[in-house]
PDB file of C-alpha atoms in Angstrom:
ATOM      1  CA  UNK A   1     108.469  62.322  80.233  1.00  0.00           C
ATOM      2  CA  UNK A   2     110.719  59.883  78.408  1.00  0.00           C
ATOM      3  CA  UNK A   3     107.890  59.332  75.614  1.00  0.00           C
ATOM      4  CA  UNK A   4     107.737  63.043  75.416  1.00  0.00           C
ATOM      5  CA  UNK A   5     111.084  63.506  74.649  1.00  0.00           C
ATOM      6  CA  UNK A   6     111.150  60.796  72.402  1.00  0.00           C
ATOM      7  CA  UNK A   7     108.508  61.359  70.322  1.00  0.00           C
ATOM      8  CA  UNK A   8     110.286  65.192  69.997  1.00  0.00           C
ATOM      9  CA  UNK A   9     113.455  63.757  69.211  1.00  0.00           C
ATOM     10  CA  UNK A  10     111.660  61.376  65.736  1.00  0.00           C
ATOM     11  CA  UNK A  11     109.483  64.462  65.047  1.00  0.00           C
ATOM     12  CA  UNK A  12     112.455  67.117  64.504  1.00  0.00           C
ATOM     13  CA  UNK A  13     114.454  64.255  62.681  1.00  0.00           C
ATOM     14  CA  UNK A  14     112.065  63.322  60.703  1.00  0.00           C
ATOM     15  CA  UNK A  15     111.053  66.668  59.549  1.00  0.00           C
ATOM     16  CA  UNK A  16     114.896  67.999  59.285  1.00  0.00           C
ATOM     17  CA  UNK A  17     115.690  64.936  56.990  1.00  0.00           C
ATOM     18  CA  UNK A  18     112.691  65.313  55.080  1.00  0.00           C
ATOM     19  CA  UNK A  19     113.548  68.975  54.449  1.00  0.00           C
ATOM     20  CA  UNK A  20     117.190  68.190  53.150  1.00  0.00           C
ATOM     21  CA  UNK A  21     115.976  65.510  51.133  1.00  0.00           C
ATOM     22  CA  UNK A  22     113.128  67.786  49.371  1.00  0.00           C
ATOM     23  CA  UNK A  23     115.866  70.716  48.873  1.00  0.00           C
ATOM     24  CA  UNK A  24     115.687  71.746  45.209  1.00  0.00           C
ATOM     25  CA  UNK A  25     119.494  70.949  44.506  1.00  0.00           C
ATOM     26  CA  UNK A  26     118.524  67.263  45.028  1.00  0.00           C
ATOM     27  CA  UNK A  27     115.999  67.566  41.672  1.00  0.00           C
ATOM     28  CA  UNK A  28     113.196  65.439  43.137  1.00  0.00           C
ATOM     29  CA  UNK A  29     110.122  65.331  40.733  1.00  0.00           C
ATOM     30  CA  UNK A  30     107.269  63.973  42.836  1.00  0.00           C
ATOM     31  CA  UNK A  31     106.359  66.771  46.059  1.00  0.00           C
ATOM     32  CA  UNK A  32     107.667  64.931  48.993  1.00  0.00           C
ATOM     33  CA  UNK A  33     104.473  64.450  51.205  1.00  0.00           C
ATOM     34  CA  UNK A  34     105.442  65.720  54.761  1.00  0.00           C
ATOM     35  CA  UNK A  35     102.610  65.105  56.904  1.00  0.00           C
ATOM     36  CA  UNK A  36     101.810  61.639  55.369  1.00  0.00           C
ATOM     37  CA  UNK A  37     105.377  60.360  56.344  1.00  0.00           C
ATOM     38  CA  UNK A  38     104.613  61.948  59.667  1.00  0.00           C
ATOM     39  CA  UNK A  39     101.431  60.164  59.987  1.00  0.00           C
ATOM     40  CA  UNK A  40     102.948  56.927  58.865  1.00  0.00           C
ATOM     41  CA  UNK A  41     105.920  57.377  60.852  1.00  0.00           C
ATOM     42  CA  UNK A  42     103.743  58.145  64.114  1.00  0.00           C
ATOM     43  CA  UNK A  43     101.987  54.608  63.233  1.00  0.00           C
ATOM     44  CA  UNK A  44     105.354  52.895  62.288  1.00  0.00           C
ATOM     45  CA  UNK A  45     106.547  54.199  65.937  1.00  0.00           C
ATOM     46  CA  UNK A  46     103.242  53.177  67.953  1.00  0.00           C
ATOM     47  CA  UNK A  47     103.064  49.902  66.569  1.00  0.00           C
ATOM     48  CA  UNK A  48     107.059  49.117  66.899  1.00  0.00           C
ATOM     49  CA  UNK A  49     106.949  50.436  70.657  1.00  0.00           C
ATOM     50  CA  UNK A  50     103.983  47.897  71.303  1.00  0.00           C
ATOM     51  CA  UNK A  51     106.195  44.874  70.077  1.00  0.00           C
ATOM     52  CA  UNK A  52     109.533  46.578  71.165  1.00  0.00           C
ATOM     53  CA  UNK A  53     111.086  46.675  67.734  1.00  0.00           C
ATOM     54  CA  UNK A  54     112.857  49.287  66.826  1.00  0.00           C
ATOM     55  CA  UNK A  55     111.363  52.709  65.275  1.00  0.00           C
ATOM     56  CA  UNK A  56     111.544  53.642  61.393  1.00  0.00           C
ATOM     57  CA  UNK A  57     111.539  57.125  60.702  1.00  0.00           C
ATOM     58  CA  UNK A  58     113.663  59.037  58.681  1.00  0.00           C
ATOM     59  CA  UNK A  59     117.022  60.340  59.818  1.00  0.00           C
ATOM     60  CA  UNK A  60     121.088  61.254  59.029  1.00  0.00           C
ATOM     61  CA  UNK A  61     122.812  60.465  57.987  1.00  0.00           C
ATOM     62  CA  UNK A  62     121.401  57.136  55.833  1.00  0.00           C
ATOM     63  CA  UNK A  63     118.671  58.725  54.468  1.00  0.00           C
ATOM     64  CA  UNK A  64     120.652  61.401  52.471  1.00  0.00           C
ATOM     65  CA  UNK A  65     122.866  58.614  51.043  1.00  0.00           C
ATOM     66  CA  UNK A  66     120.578  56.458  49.908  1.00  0.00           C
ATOM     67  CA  UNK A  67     119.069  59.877  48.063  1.00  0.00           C
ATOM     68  CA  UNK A  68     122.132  60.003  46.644  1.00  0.00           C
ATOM     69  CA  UNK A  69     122.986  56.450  45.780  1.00  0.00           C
ATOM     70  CA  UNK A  70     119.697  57.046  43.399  1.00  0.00           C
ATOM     71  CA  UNK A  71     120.813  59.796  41.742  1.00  0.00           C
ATOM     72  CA  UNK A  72     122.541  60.516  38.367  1.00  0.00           C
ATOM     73  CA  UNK A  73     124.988  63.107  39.604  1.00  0.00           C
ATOM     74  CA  UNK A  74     127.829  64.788  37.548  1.00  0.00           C
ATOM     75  CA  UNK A  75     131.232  66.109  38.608  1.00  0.00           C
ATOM     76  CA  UNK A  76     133.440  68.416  37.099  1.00  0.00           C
ATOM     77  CA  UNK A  77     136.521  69.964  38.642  1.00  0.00           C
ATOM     78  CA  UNK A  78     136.457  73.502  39.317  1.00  0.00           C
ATOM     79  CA  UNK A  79     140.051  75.701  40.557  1.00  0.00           C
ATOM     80  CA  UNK A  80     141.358  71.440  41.989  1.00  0.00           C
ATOM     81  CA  UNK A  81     137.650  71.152  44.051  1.00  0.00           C
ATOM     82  CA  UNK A  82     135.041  68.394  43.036  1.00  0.00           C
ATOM     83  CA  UNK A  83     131.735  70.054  41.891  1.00  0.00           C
ATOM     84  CA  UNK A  84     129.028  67.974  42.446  1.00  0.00           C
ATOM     85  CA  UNK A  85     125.636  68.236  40.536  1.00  0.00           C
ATOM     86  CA  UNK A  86     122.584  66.478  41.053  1.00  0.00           C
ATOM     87  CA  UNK A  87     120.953  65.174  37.175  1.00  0.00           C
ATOM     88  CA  UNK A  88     117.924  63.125  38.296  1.00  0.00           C
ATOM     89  CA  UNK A  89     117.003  60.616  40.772  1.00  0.00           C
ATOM     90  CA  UNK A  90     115.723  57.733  39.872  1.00  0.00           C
ATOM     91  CA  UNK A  91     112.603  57.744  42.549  1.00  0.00           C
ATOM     92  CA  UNK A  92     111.054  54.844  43.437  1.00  0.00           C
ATOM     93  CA  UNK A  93     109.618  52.586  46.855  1.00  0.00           C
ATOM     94  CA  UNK A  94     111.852  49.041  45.715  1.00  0.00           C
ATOM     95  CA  UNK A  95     115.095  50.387  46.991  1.00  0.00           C
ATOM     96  CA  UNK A  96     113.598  51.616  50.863  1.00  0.00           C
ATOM     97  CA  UNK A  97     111.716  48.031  50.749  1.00  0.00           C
ATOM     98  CA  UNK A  98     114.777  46.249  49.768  1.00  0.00           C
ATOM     99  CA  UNK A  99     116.703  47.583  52.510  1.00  0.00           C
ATOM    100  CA  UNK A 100     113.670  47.198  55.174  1.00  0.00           C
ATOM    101  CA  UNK A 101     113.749  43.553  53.870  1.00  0.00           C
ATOM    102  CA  UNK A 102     117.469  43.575  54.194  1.00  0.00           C
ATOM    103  CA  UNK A 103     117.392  44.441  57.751  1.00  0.00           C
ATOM    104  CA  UNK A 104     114.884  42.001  58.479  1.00  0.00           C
ATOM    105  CA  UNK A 105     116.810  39.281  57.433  1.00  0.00           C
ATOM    106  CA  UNK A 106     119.387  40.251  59.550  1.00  0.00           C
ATOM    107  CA  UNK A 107     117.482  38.602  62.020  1.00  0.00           C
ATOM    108  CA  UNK A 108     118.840  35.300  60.900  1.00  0.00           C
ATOM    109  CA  UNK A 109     122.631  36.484  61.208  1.00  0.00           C
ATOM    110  CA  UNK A 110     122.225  38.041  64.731  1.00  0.00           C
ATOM    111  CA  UNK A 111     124.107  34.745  66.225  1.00  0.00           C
ATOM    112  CA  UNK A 112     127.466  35.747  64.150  1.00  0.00           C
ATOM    113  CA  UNK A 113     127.202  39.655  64.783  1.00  0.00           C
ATOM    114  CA  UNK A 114     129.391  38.679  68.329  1.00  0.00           C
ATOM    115  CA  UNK A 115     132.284  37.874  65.951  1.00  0.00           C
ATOM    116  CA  UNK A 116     132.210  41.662  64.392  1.00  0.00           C
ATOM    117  CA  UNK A 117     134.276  43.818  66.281  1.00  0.00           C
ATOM    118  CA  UNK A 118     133.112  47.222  67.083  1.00  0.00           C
ATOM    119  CA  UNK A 119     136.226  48.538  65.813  1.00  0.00           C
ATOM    120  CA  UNK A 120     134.424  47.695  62.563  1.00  0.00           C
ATOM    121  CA  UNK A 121     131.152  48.924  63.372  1.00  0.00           C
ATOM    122  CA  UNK A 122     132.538  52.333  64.418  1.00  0.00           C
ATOM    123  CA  UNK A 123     134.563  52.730  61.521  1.00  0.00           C
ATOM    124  CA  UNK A 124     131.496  52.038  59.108  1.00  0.00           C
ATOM    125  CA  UNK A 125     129.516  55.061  61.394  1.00  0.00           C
ATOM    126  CA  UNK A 126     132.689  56.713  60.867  1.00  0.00           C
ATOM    127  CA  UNK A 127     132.715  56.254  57.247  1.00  0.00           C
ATOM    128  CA  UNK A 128     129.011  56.797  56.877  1.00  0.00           C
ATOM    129  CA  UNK A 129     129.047  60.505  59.014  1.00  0.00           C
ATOM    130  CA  UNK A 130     132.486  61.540  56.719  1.00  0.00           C
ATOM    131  CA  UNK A 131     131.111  60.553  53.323  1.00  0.00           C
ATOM    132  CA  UNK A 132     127.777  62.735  54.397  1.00  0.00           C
ATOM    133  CA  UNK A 133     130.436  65.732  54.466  1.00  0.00           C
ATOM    134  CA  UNK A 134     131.091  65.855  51.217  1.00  0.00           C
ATOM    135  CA  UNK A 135     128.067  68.143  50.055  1.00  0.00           C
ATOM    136  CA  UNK A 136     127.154  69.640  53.490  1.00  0.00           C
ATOM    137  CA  UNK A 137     126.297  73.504  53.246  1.00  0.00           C
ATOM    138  CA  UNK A 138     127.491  74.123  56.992  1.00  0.00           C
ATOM    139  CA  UNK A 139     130.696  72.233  56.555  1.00  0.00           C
ATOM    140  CA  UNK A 140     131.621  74.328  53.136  1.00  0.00           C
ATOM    141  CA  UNK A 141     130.621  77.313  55.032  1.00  0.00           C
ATOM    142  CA  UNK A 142     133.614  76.245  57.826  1.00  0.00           C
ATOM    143  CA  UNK A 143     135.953  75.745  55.215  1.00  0.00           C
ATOM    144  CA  UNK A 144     135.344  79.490  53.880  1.00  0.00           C
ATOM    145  CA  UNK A 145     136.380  80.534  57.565  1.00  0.00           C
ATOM    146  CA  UNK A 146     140.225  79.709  56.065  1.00  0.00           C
ATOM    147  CA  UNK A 147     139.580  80.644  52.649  1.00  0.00           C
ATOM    148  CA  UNK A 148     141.053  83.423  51.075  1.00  0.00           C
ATOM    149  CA  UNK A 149     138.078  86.078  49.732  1.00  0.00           C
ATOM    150  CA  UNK A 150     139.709  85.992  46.216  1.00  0.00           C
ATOM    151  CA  UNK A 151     139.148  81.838  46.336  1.00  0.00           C
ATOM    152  CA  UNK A 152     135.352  82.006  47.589  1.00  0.00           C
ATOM    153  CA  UNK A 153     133.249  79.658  45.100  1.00  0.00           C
ATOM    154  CA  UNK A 154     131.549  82.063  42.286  1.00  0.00           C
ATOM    155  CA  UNK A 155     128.058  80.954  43.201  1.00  0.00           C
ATOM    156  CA  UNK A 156     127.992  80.912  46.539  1.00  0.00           C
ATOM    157  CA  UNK A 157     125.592  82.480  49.023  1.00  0.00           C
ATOM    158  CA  UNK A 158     128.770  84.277  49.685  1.00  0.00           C
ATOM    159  CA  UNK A 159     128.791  86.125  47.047  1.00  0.00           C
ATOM    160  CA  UNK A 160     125.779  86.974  47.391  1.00  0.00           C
ATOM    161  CA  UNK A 161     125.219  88.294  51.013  1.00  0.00           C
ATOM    162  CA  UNK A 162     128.146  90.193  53.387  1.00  0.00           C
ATOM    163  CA  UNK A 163     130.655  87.618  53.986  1.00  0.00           C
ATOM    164  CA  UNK A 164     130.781  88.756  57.825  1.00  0.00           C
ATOM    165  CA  UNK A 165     126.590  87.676  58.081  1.00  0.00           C
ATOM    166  CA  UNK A 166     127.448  84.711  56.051  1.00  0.00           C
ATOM    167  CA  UNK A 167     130.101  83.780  58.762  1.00  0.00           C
ATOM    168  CA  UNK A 168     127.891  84.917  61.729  1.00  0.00           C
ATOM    169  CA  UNK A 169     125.380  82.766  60.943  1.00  0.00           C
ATOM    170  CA  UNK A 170     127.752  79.640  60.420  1.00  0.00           C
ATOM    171  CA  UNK A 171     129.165  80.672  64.150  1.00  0.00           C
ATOM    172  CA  UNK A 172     125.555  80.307  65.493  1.00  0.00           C
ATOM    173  CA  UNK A 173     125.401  76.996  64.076  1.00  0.00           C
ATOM    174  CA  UNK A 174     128.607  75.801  65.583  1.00  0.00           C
ATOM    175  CA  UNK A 175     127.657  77.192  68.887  1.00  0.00           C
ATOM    176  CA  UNK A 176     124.286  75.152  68.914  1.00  0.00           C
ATOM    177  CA  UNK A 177     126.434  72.219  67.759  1.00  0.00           C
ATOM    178  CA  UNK A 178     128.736  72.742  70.650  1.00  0.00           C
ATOM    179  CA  UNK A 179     125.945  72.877  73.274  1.00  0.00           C
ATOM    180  CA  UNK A 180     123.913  69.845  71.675  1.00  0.00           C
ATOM    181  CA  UNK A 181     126.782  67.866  71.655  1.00  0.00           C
ATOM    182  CA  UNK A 182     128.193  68.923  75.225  1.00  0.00           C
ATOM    183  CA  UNK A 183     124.749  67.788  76.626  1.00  0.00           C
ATOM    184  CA  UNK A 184     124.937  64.706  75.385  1.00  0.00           C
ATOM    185  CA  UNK A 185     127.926  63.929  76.511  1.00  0.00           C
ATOM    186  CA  UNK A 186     127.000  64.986  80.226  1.00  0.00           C
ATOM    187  CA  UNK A 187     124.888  61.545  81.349  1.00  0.00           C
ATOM    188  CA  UNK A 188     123.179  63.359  83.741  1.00  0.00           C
ATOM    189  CA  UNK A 189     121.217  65.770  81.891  1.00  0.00           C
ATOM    190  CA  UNK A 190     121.285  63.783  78.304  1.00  0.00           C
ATOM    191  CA  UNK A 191     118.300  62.420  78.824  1.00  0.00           C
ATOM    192  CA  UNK A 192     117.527  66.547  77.616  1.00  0.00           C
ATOM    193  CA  UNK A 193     119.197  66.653  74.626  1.00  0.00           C
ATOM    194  CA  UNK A 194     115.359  66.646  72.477  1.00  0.00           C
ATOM    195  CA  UNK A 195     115.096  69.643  74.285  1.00  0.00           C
ATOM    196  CA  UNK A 196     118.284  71.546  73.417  1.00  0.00           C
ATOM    197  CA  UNK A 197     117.252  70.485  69.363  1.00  0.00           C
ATOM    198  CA  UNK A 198     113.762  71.895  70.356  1.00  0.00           C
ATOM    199  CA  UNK A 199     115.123  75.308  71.806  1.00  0.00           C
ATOM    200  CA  UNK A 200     116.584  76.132  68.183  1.00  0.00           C
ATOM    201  CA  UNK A 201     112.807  76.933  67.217  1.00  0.00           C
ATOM    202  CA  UNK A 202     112.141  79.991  69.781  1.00  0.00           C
ATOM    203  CA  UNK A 203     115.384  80.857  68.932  1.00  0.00           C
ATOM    204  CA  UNK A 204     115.023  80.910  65.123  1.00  0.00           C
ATOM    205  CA  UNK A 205     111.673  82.463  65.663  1.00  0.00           C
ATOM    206  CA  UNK A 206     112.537  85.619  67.829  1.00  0.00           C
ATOM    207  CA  UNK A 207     115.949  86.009  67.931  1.00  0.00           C
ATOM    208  CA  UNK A 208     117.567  85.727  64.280  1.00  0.00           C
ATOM    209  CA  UNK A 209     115.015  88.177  62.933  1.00  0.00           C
ATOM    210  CA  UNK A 210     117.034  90.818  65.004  1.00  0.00           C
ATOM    211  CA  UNK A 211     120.117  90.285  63.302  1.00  0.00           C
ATOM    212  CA  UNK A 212     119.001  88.765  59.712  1.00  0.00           C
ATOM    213  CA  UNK A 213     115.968  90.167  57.543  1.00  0.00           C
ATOM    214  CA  UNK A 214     113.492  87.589  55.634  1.00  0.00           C
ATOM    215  CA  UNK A 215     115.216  87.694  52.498  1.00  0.00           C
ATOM    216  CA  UNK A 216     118.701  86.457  54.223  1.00  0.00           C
ATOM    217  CA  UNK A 217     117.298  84.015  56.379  1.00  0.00           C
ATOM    218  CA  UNK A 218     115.865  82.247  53.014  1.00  0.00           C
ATOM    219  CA  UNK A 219     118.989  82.135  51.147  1.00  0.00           C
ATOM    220  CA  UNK A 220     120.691  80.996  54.341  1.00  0.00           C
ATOM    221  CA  UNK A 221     118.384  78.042  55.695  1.00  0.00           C
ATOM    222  CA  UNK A 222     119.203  75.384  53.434  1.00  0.00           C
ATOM    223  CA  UNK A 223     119.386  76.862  50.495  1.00  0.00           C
ATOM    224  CA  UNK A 224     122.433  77.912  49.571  1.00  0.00           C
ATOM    225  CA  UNK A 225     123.270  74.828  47.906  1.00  0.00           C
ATOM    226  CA  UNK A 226     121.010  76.448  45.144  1.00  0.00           C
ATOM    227  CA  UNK A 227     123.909  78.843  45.005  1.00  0.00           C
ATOM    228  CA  UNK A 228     126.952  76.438  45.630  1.00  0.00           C
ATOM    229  CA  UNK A 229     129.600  75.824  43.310  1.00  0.00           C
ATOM    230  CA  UNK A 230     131.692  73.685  45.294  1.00  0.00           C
ATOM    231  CA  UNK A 231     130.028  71.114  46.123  1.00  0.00           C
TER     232      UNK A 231
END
């Protein structure tokens, strides 16, 4: 059952990174080809498990930064907050390459990786998971939980649906992250946490719809960046 879980685990982070790459904020040009990353991501993973190398697939919170190390972005300053904008990206296959060829040369270095401390390699994680912050919908959405009304960004999805669903539907998220992370953290029943992320599908499906018609749900999953003027 460990392969099972596995194999959910890359499948839900490839496809969630994939999605937040492909968001139309980021101004991608070429359609970002889902199921042929999936396929070569499945044959990335068999062939890695069969040497016991590690997997490539796509995942956060690297993947988003080097999307945005690419792009041409502008920033203005709106009421003292940084407003981010995306130009262009400058799309190409060098830069993944170079860094695939990057880590493969790190091969030659793994003898001196006992002199870096893991104070260091937790910090650069650290740095890595706070940088990622910086235009994340759900962690604007938190910071509107202490905002005053009058201060809400002008082209926000709150301005656009009740602030109260807006607000619901960022508690739902923090609940989920609450449970996800409290399984991990339990070693005996970690090994489940693939399943917890899997669970948010039925719940998506046939729950939400009581509480949130089609038209919200859209402007809430992932799109409100679209609307965003705070970024």
């Amino acid at each position: 059952h460990v392969f099972t879980l596995l194999a959910a685990l890359f499948y839900v982070e490839q496809n969630i990174s994939n999605e937040l790459m492909a968001a139309p904020a980021n101004k991608l040009r070429k359609p970002i080809t889902f199921h042929y990353d999936m396929l070569l991501a499945a044959l990335l993973a068999l062939v890695c498990g069969m040497l016991g190398l590690p997997v490539a697939h796509a995942a956060l919170p690297h993947s988003m930064m080097h999307l945005h190390a690419l792009s041409d972005e502008e920033y203005n300053i709106v009421d003292g907050r940084i407003d981010r904008h995306t130009l262009r990206v400058e799309e190409n296959r060098w830069s993944a390459f170079g860094v695939s060829a990057l880590v493969l040369l790190t091969i030659l270095v793994l003898p001196f990786l006992d002199v870096v401390s893991l104070a260091a390699i937790y910090g650069m994680f650290l740095y890595m998971g706070w940088s990622s912050l910086a235009g994340n919908p759900f962690f604007l959405r938190l910071k509107l939980w202490v905002t005053d009304p009058a201060r809400y960004p002008p082209h926000h999805i709150v301005r656009i649906l009740p602030p109260i669903k807006v607000h619901a539907w960022t508690a739902v998220q923090l609940a989920w992250l609450v449970v996800i992370w409290a399984v991990k953290l339990n070693h005996s029943i970690a090994h489940f946490f693939p399943l917890v992320v899997l669970a948010m599908l039925p719940f998506r499906m046939f729950v939400l719809p009581y509480f949130y018609d089609e038209r919200e749900v859209a402007l809430l999953d992932g799109k409100e960046t679209d609307h965003a003027d705070d970024r």
